[in-house]
mmCIF file of C-alpha atoms in Angstrom:
data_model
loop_
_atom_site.group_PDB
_atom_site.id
_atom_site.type_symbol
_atom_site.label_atom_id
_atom_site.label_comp_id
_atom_site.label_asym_id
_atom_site.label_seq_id
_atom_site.Cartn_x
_atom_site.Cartn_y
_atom_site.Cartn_z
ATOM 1 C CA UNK A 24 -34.067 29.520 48.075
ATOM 2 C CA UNK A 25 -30.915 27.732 48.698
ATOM 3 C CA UNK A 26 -27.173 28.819 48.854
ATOM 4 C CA UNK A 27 -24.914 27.563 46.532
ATOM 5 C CA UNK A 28 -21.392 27.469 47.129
ATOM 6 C CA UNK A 29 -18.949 27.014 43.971
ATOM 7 C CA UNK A 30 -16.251 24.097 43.898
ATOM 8 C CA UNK A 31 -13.167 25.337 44.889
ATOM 9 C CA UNK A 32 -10.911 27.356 42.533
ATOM 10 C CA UNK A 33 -8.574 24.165 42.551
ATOM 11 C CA UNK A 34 -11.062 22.090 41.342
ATOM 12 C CA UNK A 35 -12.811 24.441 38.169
ATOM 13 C CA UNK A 36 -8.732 24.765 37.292
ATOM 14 C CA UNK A 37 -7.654 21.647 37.401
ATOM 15 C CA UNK A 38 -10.686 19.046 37.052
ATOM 16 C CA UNK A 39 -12.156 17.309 39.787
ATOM 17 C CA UNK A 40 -11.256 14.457 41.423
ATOM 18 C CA UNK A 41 -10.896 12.779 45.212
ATOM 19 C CA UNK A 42 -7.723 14.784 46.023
ATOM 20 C CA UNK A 43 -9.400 18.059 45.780
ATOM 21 C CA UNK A 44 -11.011 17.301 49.490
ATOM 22 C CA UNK A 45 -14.838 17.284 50.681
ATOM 23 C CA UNK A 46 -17.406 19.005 49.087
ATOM 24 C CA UNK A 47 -19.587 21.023 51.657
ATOM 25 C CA UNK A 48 -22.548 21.022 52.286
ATOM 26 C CA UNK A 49 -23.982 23.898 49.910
ATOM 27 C CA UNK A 50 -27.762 23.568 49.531
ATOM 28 C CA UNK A 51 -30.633 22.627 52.406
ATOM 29 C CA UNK A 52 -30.490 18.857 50.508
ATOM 30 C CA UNK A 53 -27.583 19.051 53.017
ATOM 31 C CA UNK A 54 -25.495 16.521 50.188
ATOM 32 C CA UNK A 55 -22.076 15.442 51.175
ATOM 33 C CA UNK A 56 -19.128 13.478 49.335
ATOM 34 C CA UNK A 57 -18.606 10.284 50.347
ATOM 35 C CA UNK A 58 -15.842 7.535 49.141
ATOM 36 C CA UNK A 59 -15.812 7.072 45.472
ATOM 37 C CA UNK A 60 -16.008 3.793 44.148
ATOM 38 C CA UNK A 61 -18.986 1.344 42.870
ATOM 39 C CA UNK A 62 -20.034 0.937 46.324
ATOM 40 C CA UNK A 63 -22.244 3.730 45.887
ATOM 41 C CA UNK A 64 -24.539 2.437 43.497
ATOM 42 C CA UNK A 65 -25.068 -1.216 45.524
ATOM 43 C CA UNK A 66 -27.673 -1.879 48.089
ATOM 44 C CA UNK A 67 -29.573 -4.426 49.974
ATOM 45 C CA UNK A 68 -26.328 -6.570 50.887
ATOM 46 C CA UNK A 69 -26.898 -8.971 47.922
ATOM 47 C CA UNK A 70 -23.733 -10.067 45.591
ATOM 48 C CA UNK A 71 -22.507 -7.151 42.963
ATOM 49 C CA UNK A 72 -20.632 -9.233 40.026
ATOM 50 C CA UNK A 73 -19.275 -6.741 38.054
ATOM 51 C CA UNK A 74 -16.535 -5.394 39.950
ATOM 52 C CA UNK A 75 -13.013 -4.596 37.943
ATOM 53 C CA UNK A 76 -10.400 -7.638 39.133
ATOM 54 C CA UNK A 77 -6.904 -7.341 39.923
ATOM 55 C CA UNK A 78 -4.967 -9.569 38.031
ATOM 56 C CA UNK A 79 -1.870 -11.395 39.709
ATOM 57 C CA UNK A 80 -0.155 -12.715 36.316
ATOM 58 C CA UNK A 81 0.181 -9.592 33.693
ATOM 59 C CA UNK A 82 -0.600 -12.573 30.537
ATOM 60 C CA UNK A 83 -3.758 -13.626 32.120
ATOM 61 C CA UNK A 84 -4.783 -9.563 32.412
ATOM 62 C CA UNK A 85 -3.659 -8.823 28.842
ATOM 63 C CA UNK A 86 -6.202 -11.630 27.686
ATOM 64 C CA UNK A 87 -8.764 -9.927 29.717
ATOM 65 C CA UNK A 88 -7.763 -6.314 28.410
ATOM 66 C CA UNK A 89 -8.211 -7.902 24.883
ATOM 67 C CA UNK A 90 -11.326 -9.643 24.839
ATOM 68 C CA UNK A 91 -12.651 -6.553 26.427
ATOM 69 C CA UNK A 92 -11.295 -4.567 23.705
ATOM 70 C CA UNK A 93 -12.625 -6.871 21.158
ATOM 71 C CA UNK A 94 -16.050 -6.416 22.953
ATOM 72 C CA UNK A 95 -16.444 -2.657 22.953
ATOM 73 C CA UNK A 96 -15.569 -3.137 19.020
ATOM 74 C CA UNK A 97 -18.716 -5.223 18.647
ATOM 75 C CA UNK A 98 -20.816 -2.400 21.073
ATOM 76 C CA UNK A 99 -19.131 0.458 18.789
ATOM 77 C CA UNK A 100 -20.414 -1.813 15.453
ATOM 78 C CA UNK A 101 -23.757 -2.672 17.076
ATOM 79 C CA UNK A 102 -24.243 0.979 17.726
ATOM 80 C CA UNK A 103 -23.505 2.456 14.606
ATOM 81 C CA UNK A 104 -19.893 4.439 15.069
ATOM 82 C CA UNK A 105 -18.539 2.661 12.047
ATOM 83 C CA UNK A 106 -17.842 4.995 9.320
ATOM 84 C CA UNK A 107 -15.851 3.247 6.243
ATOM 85 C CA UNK A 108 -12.244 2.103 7.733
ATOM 86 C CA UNK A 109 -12.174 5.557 9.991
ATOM 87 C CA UNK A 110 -12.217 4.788 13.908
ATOM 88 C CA UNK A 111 -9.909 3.157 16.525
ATOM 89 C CA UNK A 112 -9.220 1.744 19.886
ATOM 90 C CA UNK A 113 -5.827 1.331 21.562
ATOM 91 C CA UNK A 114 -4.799 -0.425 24.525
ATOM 92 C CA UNK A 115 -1.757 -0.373 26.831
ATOM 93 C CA UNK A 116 0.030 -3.431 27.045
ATOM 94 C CA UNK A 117 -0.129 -5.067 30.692
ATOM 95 C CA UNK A 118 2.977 -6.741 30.107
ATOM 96 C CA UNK A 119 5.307 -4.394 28.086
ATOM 97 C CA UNK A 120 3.176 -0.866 28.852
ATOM 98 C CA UNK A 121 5.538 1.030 26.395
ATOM 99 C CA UNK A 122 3.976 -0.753 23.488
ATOM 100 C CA UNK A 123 0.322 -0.853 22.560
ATOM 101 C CA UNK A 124 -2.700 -2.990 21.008
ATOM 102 C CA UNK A 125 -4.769 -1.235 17.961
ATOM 103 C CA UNK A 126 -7.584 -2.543 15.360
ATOM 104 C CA UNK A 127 -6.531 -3.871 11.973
ATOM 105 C CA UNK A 128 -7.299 -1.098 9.219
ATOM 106 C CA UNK A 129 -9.933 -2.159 6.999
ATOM 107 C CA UNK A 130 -12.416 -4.587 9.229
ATOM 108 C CA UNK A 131 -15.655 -3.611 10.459
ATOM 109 C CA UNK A 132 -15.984 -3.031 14.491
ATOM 110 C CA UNK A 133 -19.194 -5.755 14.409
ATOM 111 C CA UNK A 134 -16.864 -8.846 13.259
ATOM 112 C CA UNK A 135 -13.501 -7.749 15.082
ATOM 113 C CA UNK A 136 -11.859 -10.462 17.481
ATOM 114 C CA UNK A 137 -9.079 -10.218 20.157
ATOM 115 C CA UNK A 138 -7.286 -11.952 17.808
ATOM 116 C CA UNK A 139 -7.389 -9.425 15.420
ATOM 117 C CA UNK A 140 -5.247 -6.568 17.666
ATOM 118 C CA UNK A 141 -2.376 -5.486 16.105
ATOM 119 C CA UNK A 142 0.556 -4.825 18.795
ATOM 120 C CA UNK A 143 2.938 -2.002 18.157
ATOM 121 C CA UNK A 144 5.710 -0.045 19.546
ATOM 122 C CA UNK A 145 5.973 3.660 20.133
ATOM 123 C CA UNK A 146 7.296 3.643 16.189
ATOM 124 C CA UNK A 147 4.833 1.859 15.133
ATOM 125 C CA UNK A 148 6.950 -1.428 14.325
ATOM 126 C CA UNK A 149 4.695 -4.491 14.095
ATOM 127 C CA UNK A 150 5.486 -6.977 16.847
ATOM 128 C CA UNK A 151 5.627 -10.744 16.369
ATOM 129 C CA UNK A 152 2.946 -11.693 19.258
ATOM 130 C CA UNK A 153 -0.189 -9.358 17.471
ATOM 131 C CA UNK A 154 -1.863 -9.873 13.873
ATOM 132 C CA UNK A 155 0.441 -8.914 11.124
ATOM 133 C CA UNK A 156 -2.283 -6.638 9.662
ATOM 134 C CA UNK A 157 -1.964 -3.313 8.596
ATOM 135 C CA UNK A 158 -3.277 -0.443 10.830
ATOM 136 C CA UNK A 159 -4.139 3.065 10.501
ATOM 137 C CA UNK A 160 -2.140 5.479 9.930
ATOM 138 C CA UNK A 161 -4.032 8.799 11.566
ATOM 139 C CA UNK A 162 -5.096 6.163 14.268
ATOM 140 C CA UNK A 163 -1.322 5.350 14.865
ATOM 141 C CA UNK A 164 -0.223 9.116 15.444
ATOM 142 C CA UNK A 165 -2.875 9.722 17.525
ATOM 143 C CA UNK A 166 -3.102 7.102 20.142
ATOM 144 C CA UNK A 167 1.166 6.932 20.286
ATOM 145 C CA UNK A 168 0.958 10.478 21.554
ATOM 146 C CA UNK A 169 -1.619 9.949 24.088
ATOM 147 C CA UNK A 170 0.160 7.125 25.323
ATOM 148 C CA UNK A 171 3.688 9.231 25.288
ATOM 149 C CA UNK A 172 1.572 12.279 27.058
ATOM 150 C CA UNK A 173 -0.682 10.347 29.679
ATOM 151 C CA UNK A 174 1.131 7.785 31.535
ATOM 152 C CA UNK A 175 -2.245 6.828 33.612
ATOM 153 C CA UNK A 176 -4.142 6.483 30.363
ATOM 154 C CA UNK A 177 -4.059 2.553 29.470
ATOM 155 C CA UNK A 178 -7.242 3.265 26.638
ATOM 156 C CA UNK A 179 -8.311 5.540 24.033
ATOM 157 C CA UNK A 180 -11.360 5.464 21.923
ATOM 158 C CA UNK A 181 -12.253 7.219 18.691
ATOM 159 C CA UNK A 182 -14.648 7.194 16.153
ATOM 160 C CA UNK A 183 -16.587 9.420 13.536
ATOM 161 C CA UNK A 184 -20.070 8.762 15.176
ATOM 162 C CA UNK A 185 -22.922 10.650 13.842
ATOM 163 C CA UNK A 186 -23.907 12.663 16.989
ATOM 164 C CA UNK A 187 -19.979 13.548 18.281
ATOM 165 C CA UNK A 188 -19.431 14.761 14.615
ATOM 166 C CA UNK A 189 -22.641 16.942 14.554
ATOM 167 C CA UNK A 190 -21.592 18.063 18.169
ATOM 168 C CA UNK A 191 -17.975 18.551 17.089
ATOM 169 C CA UNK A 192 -18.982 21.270 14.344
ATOM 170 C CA UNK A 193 -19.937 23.798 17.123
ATOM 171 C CA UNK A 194 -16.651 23.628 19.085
ATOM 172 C CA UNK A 195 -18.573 23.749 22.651
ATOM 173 C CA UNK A 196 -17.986 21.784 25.524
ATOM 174 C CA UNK A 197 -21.038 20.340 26.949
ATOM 175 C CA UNK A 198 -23.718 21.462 28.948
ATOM 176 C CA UNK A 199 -24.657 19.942 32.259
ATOM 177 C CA UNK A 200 -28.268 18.752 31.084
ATOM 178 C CA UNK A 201 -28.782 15.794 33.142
ATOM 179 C CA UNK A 202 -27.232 13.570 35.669
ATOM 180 C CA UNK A 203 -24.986 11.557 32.772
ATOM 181 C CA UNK A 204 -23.590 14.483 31.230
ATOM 182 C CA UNK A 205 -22.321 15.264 35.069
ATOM 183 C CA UNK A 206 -20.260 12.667 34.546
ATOM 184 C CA UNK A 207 -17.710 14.906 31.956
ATOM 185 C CA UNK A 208 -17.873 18.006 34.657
ATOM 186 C CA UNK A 209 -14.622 20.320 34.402
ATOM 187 C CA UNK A 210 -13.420 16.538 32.637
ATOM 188 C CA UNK A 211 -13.807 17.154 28.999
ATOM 189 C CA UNK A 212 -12.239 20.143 26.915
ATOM 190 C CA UNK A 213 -12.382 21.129 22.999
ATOM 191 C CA UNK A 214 -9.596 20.752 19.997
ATOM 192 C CA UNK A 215 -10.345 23.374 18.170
ATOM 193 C CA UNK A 216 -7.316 23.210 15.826
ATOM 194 C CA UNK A 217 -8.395 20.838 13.751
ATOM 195 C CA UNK A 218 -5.469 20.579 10.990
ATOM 196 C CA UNK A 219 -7.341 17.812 8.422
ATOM 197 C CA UNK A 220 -6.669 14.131 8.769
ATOM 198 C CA UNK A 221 -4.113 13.225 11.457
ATOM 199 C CA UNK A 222 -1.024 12.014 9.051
ATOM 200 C CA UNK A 223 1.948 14.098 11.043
ATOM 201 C CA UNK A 224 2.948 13.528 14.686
ATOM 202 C CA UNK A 225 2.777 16.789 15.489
ATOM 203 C CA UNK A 226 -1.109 17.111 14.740
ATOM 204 C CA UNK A 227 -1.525 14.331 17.557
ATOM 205 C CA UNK A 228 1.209 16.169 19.653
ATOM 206 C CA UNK A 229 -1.555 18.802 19.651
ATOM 207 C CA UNK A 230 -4.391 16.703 19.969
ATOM 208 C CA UNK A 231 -2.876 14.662 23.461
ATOM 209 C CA UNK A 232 -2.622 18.324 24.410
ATOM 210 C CA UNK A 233 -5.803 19.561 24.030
ATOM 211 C CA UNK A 234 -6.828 16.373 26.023
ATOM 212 C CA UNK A 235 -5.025 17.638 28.997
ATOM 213 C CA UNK A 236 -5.686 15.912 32.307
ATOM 214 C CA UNK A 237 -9.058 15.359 30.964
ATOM 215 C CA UNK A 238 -11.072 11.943 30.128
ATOM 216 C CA UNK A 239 -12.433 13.492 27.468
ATOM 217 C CA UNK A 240 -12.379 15.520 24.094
ATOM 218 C CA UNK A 241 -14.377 16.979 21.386
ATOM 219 C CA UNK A 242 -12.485 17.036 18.384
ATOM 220 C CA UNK A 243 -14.044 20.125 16.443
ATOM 221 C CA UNK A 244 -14.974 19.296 12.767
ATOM 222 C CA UNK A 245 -13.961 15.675 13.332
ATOM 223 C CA UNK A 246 -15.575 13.862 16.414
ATOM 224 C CA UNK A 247 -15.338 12.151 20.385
ATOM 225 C CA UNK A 248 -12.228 10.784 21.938
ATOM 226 C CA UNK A 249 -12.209 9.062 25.339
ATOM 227 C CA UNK A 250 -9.730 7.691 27.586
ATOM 228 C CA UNK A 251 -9.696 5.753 30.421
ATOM 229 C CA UNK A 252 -7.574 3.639 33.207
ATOM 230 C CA UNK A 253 -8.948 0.347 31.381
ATOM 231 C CA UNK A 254 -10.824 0.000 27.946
ATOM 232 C CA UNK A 255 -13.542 -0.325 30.006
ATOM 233 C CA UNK A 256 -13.917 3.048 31.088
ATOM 234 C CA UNK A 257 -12.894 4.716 27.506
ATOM 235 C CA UNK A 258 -15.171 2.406 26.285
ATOM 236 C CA UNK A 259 -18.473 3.381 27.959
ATOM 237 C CA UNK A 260 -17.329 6.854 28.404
ATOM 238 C CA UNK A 261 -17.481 6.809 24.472
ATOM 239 C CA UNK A 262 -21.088 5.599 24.134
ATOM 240 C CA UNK A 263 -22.147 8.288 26.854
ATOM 241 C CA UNK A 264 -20.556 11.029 25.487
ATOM 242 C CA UNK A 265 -21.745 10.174 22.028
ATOM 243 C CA UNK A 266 -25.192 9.932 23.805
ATOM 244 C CA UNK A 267 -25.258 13.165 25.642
ATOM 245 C CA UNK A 268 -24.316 14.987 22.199
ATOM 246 C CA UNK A 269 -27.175 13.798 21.071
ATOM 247 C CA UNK A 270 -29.391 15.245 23.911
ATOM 248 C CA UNK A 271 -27.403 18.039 23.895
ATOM 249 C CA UNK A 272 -28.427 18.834 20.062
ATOM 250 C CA UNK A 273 -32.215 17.696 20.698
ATOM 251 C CA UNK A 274 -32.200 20.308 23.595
ATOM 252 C CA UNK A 275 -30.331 22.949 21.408
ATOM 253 C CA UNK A 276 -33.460 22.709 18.668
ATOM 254 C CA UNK A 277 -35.806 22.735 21.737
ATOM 255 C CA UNK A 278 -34.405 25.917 22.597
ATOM 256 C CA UNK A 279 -34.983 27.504 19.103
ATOM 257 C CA UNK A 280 -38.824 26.728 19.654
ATOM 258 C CA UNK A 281 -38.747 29.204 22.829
ATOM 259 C CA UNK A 282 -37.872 26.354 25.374
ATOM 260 C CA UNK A 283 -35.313 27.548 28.270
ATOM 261 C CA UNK A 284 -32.792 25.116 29.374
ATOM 262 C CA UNK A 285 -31.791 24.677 33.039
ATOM 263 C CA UNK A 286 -28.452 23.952 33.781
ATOM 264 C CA UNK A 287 -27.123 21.988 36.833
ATOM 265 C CA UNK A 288 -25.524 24.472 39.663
ATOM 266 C CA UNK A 289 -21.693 23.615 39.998
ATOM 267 C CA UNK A 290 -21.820 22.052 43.148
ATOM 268 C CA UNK A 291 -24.405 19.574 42.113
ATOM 269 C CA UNK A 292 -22.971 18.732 38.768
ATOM 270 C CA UNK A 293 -19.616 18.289 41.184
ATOM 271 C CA UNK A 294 -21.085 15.975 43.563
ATOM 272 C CA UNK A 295 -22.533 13.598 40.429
ATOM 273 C CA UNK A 296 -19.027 13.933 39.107
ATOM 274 C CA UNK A 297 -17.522 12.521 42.334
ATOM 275 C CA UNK A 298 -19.914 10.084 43.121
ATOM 276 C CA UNK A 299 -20.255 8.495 39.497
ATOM 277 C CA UNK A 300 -17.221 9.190 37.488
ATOM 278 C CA UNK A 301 -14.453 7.223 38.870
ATOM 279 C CA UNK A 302 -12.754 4.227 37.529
ATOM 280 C CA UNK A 303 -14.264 1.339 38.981
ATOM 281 C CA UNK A 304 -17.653 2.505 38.607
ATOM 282 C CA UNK A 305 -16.902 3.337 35.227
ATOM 283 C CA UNK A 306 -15.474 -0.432 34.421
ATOM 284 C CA UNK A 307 -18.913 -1.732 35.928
ATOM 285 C CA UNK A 308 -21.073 0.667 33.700
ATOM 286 C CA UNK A 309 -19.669 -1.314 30.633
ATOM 287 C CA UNK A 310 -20.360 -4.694 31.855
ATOM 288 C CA UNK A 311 -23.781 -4.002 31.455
ATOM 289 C CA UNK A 312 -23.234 -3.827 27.502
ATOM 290 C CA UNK A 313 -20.456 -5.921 27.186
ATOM 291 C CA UNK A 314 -21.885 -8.785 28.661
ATOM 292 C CA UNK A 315 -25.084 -8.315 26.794
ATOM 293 C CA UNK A 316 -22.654 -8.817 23.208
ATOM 294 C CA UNK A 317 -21.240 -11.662 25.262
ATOM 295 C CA UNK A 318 -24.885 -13.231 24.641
ATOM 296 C CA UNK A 319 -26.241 -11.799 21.424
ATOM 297 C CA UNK A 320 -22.656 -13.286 19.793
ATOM 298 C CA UNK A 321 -22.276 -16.402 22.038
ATOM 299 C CA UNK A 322 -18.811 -14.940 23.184
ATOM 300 C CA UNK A 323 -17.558 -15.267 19.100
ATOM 301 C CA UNK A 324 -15.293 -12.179 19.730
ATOM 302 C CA UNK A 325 -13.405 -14.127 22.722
ATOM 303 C CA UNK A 326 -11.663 -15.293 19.731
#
C-alpha cells in the first residue's frame, strides 16, 4: 500500500495552480510535476497545430476572439445547451478590455455569426462597432460583474444545459470520478443563493463572488458557468463540465443499485489538475471541436 501525501494547505485553500511549487513524490508511481503547458500531451517530434497564437495587432486578435466565439455558439447549438432565448457568452474586448462582446437575445446558438456580437460597455450602452441588437438582460448583469470582479477572466460561458441543471439541483461540487473531472480540482465552487432570474446587479455581484478565483461554478437550481483566459478555454471547459455532470449523475444512480464509487486521492487528482488544466492546453482542447464546426458549416459562422 502506498503513502499518500495531501496537497499543501495553500493549495486545498486557495486552488491550485503553478505558483503553489512541486508536488512530491507521494505514491511508489514515484509521479512528479513537470512544466505546465500543451507540451505535455505532444510526442514523437512531429508538428502540433493547435497551439494558442500571440497576436501582434489587438484588431487582427479581436477577429480571432470573435470567430472563435461565434464557433463555440455553433458547438453549444450542435450540442443541445439551447434552451428558448436563455444562455450567453461574453468576451473581453482585445482592444478596449473595459468593454465586452455578448450574443444577440433571441437567435439560436446553431445559426449565430461573429457578426452577430453585440459590444457593450460596463453600463451596458450599445457601441457603434457591434450589431445593434438587443441583448439579455440577466446575461448583461451577470457577465458585467465577472468582468468588474476578475480582471484575468477575458470569457464567460452560460447556459441552461440539461445535465448542469439536473446537477445544479443538488448544490454539490463534483466528485473526482475520472481523469476529466480532475481537471475542476479545488477549481470549481457552488452558488447556492440562487435569488430567481438575474434582473438586479447585485444578484450577479453575488454570483462573480461565489465564482471566486475559480474557473468554474455550479449555479444551484439554475445551471454551469465557466470562465477562462480566452473563449477558448470557457468554451471547452463548458462542454466538460456539462459532461462530467452527466457521469457524475449516471454514477450517483449506480450507487443506489449497491455500486461503491472510488474517488481519486488528492494528490493524484492534483497532479491531473496541473498537468491538464492550464490555459494553453485548454485553448488546444477546443480546437478539436471547433475546427470540426469549421467543416460541418464550411466556416459559415466566420461571418
Amino acid at each position: 500500500m502506498s503513502t499518500i501525501t495531501e496537497p499543501t494547505p495553500a493549495s486545498v485553500a486557495s486552488g491550485p495552480g503553478p505558483e503553489d511549487g512541486v508536488l512530491k513524490p507521494s505514491t511508489d508511481k514515484g509521479y512528479t510535476m513537470e512544466q505546465q503547458g500543451v507540451s505535455n500531451l505532444t510526442f514523437g517530434g512531429g508538428e502540433y497545430k493547435l497551439l494558442r497564437p500571440k497576436f501582434a495587432d489587438k484588431m487582427e486578435e479581436r477577429k480571432h476572439t470573435l470567430e472563435h466565439m461565434a464557433g463555440a455558439f455553433r458547438i453549444f447549438g450542435r450540442r443541445g445547451y439551447g434552451e428558448g432565448q436563455a444562455g450567453h457568452i461574453s468576451v473581453r474586448d482585445p482592444v478596449d478590455p473595459h468593454t465586452f462582446w455578448i450574443n444577440p437575445l433571441g437567435l439560436h446558438f446553431s445559426q449565430i455569426c461573429a457578426s452577430d456580437m453585440v459590444h457593450v460597455d460596463s453600463e451596458g450602452n450599445l457601441l457603434s462597432d457591434g450589431n445593434q441588437a438587443a441583448i439579455n438582460a440577466a446575461g448583461f448583469k451577470i457577465h458585467s460583474e465577472l468582468h468588474k470582479a476578475r480582471p484575468d477572466v477575458n470569457a464567460a460561458c452560460h447556459t441552461h444545459s440539461t445535465y448542469g441543471k439536473a446537477w445544479a439541483a443538488f448544490g454539490k461540487e463534483l466528485d473526482m470520478l475520472n481523469q476529466d473531472s480532475c481537471i475542476f480540482y479545488k477549481n470549481h465552487s457552488v452558488y447556492d443563493d440562487f435569488g430567481g432570474i438575474v434582473f438586479e446587479a447585485e444578484e450577479g455581484k453575488r454570483l462573480a463572488a461565489a465564482l471566486g478565483s475559480n474557473k468554474a461554478v455550479i449555479l444551484q437550481n439554475h445551471g454551469l458557468l465557466t470562465v477562462g483566459e480566452t473563449i477558448d478555454e470557457a468554451g471547452y471547459l463548458f462542454t466538460l463540465l456539462e459532461k462530467t455532470c452527466e457521469v457524475q449523475l449516471q454514477v450517483e444512480m449506480a450507487t443506489r443499485m449497491g455500486l461503491e464509487k472510488k474517488l481519486i486521492p488528492d494528490d493524484v487528482a492534483y497532479y491531473t489538475y496541473y498537468n491538464t488544466a492550464d490555459p494553453e492546453t485548454l485553448y488546444a482542447e477546443f480546437q478539436v471541436d471547433y475546427n470540426l464546426e469549421l467543416k460541418l458549416t464550411k466556416g459559415e459562422f466566420l461571418q
